[in-house]
Structures are given as C-alpha cells and as structure tokens.
mmCIF file of C-alpha atoms in Angstrom:
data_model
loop_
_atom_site.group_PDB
_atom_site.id
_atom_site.type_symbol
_atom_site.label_atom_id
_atom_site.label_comp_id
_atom_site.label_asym_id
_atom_site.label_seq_id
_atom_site.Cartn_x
_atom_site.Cartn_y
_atom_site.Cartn_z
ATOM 1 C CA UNK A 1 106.911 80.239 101.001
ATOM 2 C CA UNK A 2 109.748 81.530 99.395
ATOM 3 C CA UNK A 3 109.051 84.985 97.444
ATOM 4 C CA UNK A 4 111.101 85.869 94.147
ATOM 5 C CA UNK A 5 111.397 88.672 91.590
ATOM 6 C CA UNK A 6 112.925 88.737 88.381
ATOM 7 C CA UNK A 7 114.413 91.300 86.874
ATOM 8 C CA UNK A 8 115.272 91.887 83.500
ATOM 9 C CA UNK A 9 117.317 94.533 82.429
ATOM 10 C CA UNK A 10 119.910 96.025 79.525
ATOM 11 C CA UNK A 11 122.833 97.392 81.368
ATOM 12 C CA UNK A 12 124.867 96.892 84.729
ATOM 13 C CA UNK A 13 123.669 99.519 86.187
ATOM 14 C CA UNK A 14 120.073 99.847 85.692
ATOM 15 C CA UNK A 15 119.160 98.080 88.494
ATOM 16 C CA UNK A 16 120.916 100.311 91.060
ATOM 17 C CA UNK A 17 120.510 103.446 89.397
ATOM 18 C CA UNK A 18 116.656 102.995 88.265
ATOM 19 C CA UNK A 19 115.216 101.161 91.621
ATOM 20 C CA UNK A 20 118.177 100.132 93.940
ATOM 21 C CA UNK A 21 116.407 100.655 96.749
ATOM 22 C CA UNK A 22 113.645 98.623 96.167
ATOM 23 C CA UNK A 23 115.428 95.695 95.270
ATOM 24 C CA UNK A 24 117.566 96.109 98.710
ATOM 25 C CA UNK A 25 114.313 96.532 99.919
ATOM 26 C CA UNK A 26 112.649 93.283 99.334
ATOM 27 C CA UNK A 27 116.023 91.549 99.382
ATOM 28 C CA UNK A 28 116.013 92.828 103.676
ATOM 29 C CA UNK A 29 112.868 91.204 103.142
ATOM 30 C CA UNK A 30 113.756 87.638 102.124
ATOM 31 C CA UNK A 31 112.834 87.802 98.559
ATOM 32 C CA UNK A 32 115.017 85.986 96.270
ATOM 33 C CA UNK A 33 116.113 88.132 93.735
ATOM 34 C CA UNK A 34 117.480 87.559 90.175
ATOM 35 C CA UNK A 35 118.795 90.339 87.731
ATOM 36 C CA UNK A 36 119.211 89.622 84.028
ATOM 37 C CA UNK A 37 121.543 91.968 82.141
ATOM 38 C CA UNK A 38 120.587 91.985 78.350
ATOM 39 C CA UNK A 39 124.445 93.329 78.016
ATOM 40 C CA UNK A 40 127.827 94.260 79.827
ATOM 41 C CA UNK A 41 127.555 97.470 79.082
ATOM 42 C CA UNK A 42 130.703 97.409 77.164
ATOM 43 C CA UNK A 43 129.678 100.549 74.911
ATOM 44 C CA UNK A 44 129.447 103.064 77.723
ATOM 45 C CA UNK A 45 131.248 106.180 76.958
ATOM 46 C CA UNK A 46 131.854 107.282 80.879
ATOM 47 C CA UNK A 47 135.044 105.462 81.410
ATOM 48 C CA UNK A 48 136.142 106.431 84.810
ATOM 49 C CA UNK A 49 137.422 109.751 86.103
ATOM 50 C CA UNK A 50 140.477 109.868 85.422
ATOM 51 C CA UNK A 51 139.547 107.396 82.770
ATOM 52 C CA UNK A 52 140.508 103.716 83.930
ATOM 53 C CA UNK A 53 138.380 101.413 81.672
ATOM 54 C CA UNK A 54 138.633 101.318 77.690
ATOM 55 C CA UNK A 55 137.024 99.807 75.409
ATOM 56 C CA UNK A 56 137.999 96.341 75.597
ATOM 57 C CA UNK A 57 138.308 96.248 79.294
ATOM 58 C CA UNK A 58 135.035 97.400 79.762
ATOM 59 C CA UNK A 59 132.624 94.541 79.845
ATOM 60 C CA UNK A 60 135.072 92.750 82.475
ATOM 61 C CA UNK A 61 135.094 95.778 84.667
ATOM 62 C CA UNK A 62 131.516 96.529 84.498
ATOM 63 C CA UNK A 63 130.678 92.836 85.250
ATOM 64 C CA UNK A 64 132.997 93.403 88.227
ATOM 65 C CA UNK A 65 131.391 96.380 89.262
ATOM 66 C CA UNK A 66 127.863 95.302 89.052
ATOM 67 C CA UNK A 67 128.418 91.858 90.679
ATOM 68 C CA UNK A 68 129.932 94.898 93.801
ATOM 69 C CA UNK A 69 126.555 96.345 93.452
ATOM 70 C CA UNK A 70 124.388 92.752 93.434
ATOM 71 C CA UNK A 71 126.365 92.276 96.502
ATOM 72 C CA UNK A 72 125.522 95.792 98.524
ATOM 73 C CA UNK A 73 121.421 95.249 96.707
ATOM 74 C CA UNK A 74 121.706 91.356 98.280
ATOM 75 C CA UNK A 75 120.623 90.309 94.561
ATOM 76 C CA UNK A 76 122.105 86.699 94.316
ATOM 77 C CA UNK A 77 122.077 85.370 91.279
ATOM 78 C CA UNK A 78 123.296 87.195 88.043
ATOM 79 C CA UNK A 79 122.437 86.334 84.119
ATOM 80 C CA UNK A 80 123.619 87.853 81.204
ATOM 81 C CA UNK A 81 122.568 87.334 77.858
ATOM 82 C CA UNK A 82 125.811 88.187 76.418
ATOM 83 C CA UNK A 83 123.917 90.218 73.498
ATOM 84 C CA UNK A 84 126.471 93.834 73.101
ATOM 85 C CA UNK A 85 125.355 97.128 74.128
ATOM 86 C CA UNK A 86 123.338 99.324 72.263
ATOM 87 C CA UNK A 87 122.488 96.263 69.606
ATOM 88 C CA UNK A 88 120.100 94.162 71.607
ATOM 89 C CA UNK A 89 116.889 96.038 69.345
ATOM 90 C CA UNK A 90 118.070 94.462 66.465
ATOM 91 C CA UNK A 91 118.482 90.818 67.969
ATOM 92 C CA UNK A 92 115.841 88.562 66.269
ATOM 93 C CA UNK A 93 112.288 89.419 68.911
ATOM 94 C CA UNK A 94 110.884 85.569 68.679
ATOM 95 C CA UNK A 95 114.718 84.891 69.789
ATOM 96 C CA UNK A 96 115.106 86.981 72.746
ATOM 97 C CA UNK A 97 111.244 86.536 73.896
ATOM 98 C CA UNK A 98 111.900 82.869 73.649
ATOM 99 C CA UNK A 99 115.320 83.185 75.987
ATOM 100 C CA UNK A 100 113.357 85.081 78.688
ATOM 101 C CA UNK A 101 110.507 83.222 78.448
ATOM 102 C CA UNK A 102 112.556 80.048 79.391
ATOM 103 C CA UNK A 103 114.641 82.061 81.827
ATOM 104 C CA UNK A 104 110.784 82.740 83.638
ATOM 105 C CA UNK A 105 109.772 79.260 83.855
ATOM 106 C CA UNK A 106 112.838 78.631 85.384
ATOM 107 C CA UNK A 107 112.892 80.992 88.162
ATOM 108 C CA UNK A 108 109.275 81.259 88.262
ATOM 109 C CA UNK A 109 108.940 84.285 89.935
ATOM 110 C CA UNK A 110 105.991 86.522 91.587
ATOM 111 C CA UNK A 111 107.366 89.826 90.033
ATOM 112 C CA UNK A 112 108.968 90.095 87.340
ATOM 113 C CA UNK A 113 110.530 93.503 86.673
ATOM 114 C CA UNK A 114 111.107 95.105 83.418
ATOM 115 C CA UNK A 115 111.548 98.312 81.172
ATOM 116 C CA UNK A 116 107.937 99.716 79.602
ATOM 117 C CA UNK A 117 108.673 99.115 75.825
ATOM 118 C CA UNK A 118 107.714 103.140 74.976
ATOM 119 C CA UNK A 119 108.487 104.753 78.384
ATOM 120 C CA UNK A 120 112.266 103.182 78.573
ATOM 121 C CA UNK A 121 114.436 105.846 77.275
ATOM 122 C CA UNK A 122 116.863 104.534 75.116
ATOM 123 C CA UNK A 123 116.445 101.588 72.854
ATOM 124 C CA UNK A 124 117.899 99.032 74.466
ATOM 125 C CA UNK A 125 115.729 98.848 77.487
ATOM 126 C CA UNK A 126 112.479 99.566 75.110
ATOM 127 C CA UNK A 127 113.497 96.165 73.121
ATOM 128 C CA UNK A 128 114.624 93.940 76.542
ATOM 129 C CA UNK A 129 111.439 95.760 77.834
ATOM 130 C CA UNK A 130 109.259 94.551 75.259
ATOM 131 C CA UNK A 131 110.829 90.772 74.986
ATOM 132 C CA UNK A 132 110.000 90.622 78.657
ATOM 133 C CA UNK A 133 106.699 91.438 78.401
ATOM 134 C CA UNK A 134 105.903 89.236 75.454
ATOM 135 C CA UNK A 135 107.631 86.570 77.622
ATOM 136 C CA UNK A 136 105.470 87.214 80.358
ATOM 137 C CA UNK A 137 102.247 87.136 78.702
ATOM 138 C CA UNK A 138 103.903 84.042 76.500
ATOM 139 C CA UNK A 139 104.551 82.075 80.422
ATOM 140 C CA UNK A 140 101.006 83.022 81.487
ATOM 141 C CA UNK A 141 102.561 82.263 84.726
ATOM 142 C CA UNK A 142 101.267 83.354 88.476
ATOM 143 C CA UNK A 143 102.654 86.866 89.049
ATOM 144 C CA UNK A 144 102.854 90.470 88.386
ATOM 145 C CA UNK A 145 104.522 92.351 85.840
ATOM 146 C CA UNK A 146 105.564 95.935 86.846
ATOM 147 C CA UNK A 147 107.623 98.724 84.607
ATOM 148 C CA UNK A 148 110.121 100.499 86.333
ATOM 149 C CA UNK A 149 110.174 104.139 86.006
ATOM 150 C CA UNK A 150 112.780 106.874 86.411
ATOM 151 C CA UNK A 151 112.825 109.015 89.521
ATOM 152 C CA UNK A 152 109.712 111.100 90.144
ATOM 153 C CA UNK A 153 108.463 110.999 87.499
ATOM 154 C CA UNK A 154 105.328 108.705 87.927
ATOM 155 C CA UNK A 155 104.494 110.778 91.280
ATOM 156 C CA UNK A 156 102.372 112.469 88.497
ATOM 157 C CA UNK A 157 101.211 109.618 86.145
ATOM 158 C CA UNK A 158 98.961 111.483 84.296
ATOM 159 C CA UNK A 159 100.989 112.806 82.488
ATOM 160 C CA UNK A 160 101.754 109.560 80.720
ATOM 161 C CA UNK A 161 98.031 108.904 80.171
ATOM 162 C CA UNK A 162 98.069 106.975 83.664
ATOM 163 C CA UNK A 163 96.131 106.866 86.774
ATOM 164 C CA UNK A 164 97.124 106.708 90.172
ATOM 165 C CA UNK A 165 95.649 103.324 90.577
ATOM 166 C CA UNK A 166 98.255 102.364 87.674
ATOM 167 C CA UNK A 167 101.390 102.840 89.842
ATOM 168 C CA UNK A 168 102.656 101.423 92.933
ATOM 169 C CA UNK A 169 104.950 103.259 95.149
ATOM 170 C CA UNK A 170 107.739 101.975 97.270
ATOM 171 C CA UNK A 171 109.276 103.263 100.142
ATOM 172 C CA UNK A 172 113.022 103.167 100.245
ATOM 173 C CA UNK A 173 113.923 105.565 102.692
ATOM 174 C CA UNK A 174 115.868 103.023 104.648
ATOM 175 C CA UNK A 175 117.838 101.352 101.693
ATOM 176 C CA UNK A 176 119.367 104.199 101.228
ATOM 177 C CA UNK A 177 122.608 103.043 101.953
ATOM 178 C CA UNK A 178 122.377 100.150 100.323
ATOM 179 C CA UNK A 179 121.199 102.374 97.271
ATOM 180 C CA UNK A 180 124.353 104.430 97.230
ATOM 181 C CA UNK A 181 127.034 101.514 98.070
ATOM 182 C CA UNK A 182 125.617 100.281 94.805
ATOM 183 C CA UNK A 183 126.085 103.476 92.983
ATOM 184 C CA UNK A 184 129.325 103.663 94.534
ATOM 185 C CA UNK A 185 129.851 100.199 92.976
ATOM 186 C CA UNK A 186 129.098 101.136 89.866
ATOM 187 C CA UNK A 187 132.580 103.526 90.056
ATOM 188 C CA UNK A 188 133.329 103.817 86.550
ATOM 189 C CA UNK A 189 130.048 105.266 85.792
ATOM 190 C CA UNK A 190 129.497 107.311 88.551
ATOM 191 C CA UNK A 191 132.863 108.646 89.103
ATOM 192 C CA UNK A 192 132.103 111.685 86.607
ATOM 193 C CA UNK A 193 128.892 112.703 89.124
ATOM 194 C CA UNK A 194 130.733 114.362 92.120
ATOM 195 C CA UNK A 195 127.771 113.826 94.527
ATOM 196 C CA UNK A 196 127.825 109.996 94.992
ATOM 197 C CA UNK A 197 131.324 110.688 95.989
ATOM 198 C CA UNK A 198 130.480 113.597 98.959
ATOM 199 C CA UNK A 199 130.393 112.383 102.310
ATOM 200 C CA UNK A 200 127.550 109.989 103.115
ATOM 201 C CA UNK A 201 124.934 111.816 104.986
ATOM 202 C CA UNK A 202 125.013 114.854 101.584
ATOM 203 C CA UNK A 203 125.261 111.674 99.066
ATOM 204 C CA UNK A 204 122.131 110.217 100.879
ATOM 205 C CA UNK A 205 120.244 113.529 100.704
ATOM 206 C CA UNK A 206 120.382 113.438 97.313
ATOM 207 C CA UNK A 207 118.138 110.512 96.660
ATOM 208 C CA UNK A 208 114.603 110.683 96.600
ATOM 209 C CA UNK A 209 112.444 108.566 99.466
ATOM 210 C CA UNK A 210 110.496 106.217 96.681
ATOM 211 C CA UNK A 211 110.729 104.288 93.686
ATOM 212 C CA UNK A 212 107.613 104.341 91.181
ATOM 213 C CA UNK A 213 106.684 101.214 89.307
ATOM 214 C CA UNK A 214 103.594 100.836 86.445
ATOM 215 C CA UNK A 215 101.463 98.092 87.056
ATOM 216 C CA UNK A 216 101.794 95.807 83.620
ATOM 217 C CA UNK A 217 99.737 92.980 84.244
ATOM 218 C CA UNK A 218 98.419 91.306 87.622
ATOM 219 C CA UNK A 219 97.492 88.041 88.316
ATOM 220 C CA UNK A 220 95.246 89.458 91.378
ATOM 221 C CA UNK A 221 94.010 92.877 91.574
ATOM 222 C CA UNK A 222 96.231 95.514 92.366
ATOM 223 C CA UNK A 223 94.987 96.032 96.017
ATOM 224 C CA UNK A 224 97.665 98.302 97.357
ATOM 225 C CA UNK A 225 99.805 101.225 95.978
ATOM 226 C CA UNK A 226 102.882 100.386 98.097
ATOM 227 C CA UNK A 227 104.004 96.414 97.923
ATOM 228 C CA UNK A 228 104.866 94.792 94.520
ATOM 229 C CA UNK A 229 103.486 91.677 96.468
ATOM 230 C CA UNK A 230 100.031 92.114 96.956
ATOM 231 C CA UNK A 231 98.712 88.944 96.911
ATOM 232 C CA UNK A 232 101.200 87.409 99.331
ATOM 233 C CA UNK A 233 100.583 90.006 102.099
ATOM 234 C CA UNK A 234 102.803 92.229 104.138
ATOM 235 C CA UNK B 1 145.189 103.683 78.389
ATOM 236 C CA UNK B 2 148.190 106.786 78.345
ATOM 237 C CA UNK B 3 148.393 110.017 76.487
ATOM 238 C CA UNK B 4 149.392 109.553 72.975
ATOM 239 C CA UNK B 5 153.232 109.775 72.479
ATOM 240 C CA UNK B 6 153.084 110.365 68.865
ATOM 241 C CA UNK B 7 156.474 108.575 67.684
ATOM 242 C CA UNK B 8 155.565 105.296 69.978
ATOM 243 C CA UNK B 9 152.275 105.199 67.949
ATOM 244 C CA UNK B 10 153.569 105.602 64.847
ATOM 245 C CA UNK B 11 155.919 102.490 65.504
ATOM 246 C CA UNK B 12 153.212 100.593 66.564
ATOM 247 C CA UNK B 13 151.122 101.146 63.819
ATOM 248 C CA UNK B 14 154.170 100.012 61.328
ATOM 249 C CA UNK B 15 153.354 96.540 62.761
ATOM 250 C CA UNK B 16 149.618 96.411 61.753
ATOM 251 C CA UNK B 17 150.173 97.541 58.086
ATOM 252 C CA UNK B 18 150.610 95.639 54.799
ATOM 253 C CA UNK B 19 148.226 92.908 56.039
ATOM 254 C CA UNK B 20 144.652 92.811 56.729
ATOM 255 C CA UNK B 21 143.858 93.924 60.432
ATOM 256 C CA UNK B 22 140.848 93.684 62.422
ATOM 257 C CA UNK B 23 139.529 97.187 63.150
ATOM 258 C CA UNK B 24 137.009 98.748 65.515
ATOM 259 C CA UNK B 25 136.036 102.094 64.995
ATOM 260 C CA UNK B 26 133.604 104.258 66.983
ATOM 261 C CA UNK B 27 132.446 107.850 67.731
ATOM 262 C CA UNK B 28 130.460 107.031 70.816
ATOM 263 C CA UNK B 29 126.620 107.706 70.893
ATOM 264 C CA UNK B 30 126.372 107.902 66.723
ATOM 265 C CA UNK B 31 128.136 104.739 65.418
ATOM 266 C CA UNK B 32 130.502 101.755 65.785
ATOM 267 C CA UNK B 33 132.346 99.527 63.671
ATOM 268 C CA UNK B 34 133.691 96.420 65.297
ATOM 269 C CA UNK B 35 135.287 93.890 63.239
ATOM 270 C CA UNK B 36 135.655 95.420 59.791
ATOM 271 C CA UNK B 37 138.162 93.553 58.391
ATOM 272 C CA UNK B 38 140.670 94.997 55.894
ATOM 273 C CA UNK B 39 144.058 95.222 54.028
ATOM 274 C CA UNK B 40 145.596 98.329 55.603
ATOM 275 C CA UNK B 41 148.123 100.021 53.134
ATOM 276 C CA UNK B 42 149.100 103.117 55.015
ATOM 277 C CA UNK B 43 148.387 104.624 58.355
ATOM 278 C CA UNK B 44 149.313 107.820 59.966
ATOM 279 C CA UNK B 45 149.139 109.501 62.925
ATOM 280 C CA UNK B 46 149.087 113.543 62.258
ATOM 281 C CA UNK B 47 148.620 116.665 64.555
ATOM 282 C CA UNK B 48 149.735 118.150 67.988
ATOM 283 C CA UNK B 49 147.325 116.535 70.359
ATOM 284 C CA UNK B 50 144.527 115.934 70.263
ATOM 285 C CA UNK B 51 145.527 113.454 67.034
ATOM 286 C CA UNK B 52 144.408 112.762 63.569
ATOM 287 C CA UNK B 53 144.735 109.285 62.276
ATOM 288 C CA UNK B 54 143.691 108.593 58.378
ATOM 289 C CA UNK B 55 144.053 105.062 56.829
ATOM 290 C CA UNK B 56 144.220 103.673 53.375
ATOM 291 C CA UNK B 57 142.952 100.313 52.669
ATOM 292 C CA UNK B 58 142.433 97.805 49.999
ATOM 293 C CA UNK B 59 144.349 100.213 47.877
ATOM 294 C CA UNK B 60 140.751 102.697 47.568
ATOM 295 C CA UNK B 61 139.192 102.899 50.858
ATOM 296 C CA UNK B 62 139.854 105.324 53.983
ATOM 297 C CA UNK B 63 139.421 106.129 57.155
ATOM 298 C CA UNK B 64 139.624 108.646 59.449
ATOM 299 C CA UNK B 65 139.462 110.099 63.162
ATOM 300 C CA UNK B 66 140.140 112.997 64.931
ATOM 301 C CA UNK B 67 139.856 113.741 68.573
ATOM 302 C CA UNK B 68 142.002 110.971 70.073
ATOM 303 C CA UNK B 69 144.316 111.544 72.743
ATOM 304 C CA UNK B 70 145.175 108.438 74.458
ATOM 305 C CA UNK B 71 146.717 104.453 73.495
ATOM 306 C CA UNK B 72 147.672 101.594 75.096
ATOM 307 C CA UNK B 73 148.920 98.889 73.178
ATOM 308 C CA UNK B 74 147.147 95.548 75.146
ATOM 309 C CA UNK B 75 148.084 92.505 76.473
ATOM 310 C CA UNK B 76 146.749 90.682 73.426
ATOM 311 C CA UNK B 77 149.238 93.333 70.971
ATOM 312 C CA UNK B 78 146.379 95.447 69.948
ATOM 313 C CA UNK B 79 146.264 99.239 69.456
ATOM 314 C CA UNK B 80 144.090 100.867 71.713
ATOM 315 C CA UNK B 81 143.807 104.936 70.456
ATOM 316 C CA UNK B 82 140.476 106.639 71.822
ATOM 317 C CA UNK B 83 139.593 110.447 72.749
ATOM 318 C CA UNK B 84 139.090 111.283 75.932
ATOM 319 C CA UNK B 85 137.594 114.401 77.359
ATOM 320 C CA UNK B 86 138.278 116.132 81.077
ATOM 321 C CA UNK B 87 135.693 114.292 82.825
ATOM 322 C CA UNK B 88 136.868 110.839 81.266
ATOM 323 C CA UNK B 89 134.019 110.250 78.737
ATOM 324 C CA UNK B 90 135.207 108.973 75.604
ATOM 325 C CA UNK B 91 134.242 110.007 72.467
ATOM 326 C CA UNK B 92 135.965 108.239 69.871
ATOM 327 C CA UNK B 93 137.697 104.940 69.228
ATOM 328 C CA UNK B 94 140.041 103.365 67.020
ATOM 329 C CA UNK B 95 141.519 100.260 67.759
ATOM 330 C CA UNK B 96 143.482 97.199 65.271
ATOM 331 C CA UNK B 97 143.901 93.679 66.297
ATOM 332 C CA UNK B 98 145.395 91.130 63.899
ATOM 333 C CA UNK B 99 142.850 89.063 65.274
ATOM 334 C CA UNK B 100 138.820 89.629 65.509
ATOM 335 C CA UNK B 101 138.081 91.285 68.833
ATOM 336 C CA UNK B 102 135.343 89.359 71.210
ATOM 337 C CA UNK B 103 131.921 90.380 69.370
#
C-alpha cells in the first residue's frame, strides 16, 4: 500500500535545510510526499549574493527555488497557504488548525511532519507547528506525528527534558546529494554560506549523517528509533 | 535592483508626490509596514551613499530611512529603494506604489 507523509512547514526552505535528507530518503523509498509552506518566504532578508531578489520579487523566486529543491527531495506535490512571512502567529488559530486539518483528511497521511510549538525557533514555525498539531489530534486519524529538530541537537535529548526513547533517528548518509542539490536550490538563501558552494565531495562533508525527529503522538508504539514508519515495516 | 544614482531617484520620486501612494516600509528582522496608505507632500533623497530618505505626509506625519543603497524602479512603476550590505542581506526597505502591493 501506498505510504505518505505530510509535511507542514513555514518557509521554502525548511524542508531542505531542517531534514532534506530524510525526505529524499523516504521519497527513494516510494513514499508519497507532500510539503505545505505556511508562506513564500517573501520577508527573508538574504537576497542573493550579489543580491538578485528584492522585495517584491521574492515570493516568485523563492517559490521557484523551492519547487528546484521539491524536485532534487522527489517531494511531488506543493501547498501553500499563501499567509506572509513572519505574520502567520497572528492568523486567527481555529482558522489555520481548521485549514490543516482539512488539508490531513485529504492526504491522509501516515506521518505527518511538523515544527514542536516551543522547540521551533522562530515564531512562525512555533504557530504552523502548533496548528498542525491541534490538527492532528483534531483528525484523530491513523498515523504518527513527529517534530523535526535542528541538526544534532536531539543526539542529546535530555537536555530538552527528553528521553532517548522520545526521538527517532534517521540515517541520511546516502541522500546526501540529494540534500545539498536542494540547498543548492535554495540559491538565494544559501548563496551568502560559501560552503554549499565548494566542490561537492567538501560541501558533502559538511553535513551531518542523521536527522533527529521527536516522537509527538503514535498511533502504535514507537518500536524502533530509526524509521518514521514503524508500523508499516521496513 | 542597482546602486542608487541619486538624481534618477529624485526624479522618480517627483512622480509619487502630491497624491496618496501606497508605501511599504521595513527594517528587516524588527518591523514592516506594507500598505500604509498616505498623502505624500514632500520626499527627499539626502546623503553620499549610503542614502537618507525623509517624507512628509498628510501635511504632519514623517518618515524616515537611512541605510539604503540600491533602487529599481519595477515593471509595475514602483520605487524599489532598500539597503544592502556586502554579503547581499538587506536591511531596510522603502518602496511606493500608486497602487496597494500584493498583501
């Protein structure tokens, strides 16, 4: 049966910068993915270097750029809730839960993906984070909800007032390239960081091997650390 | 977007005043304006690069940026003025439509 994930997001970007890899990953894999973007990102300040993009050509450019980066993660379908950068915490919450909510019961997915509404690190992905998980709960639907985290941090979950058996971690070693195509994608905001623009094999060594997700809810116990789809099998 | 050429902006602004203009005004990570919409009585562009622009509107209000060093007038007629810095992130914008700009 065909697998699918959800993912639910604020910015183009976020999903290749936060957990590319894993969403190549399960792509490879035959998972049918779908990315919601809260926003274009049309308030970023990082406008190219030398500067390309301004203000008012930025949400086409980033749309451009992250439908690039859908193509190198095999994502293939797209959704944007056309709410503007930095302003989707003060959209109406019953609102934007509702939108997701209906967004979930139409792709009815096994994993949905999402920010953790504290651990997100800027506001916009704390308020898309929380919507989705009051959507979730609000679908009481069939799969798993996981949080995705930045970098290593959540090799050490404790210090977040988590366990081990809280996180699962995913092994991207060999979406590597996929990861940095999409980074590469993603040109007018990673044009100011010289590394994803070194040759391939020191661009590559610069990511690390996994991407750490919190376990937010599970339909099925969480039976192993390294597969957001447990209950399906390897 | 091109580096400011100080007389060019200053006849482009000519077009936008005596009438009310659409403005969007931002200094990027604190605050942003979009669609403000007022009478604009006077505007000038002042300084050596990077540029200064202060306007007076509705006869008691103003407004003012610093820090901008590029323009671009668009395909739609607006003025485009932001700041830029050496690694192309921008700091501050200030642009005027004569219509609202996309929310």
């Amino acid at each position: 049966m065909k697998r699918r994930l959800l993912a639910v997001f604020a910015h183009p970007d976020d999903e290749s910068f936060i957990c590319g890899g894993t969403l190549a990953k399960y792509a490879q894999s035959g998972v049918e993915i779908t990315l919601v973007s809260a926003t274009r990102g049309e308030m970023g300040r990082r406008m190219g270097n030398p500067p390309y993009v301004n203000r008012e050509t930025m949400p086409a450019v980033r749309e451009k750029e992250l439908r690039q980066a859908c193509a190198a993660l095999g994502i293939h379908r797209l959704i944007f809730l056309d709410i503007r950068d930095k302003t989707v915490e003060f959209i109406d919450p019953e609102s934007l839960t509702e939108r997701i909510a209906a967004l979930i019961k139409e792709v009815d997915p096994d994993v949905v993906l999402t920010f953790h509404e504290q651990l997100g690190g800027h506001p916009d992905h704390c308020a898309i984070g929380k919507a989705a998980t009051a959507a979730f709960h609000r679908t009481s639907q069939k799969g798993s909800l996981y949080f995705i985290t930045f970098g290593d941090a959540m090799a050490y979950p404790e210090q977040f007032g988590y366990t081990q058996n809280d996180v699962v971690k995913i092994d991207i070693r060999h979406q590597l390239e996929a990861k940095l195509a999409a980074f590469r994608a993603h040109r007018c905001q990673t044009e100011i960081d010289a590394w994803v623009w070194e040759p391939d094999h020191q661009a590559l060594a610069k990511f690390g091997r996994y991407e750490y997700f919190l376990v937010g809810s599970s339909a099925a116990p969480q039976l192993v650390c390294d597969d957001l789809f447990p209950s399906t099998g390897a | 977007m091109q580096t400011i050429n100080k007389s060019d902006v200053v006849a482009v602004i000519q077009n936008f005043t005596a009438q009310d203009v659409y403005i969007h005004s931002e200094a990027t990570s604190f605050v942003f304006v979009r669609n403000f919409r007022a009478h604009l009585t006077d505007c000038r562009i002042a300084g050596e690069g990077p540029y200064r622009v202060g306007m007076r509107f509705d006869g008691h209000g103003w407004l003012r940026m610093e820090g901008l060093t590029h323009y671009e007038v668009d395909a739609d007629g607006r003025l485009l003025l932001a700041g830029y810095d050496d690694e192309g992130r921008m700091h501050v914008a200030l642009e005027l439509g004569k219509e609202p700009f996309p929310e």
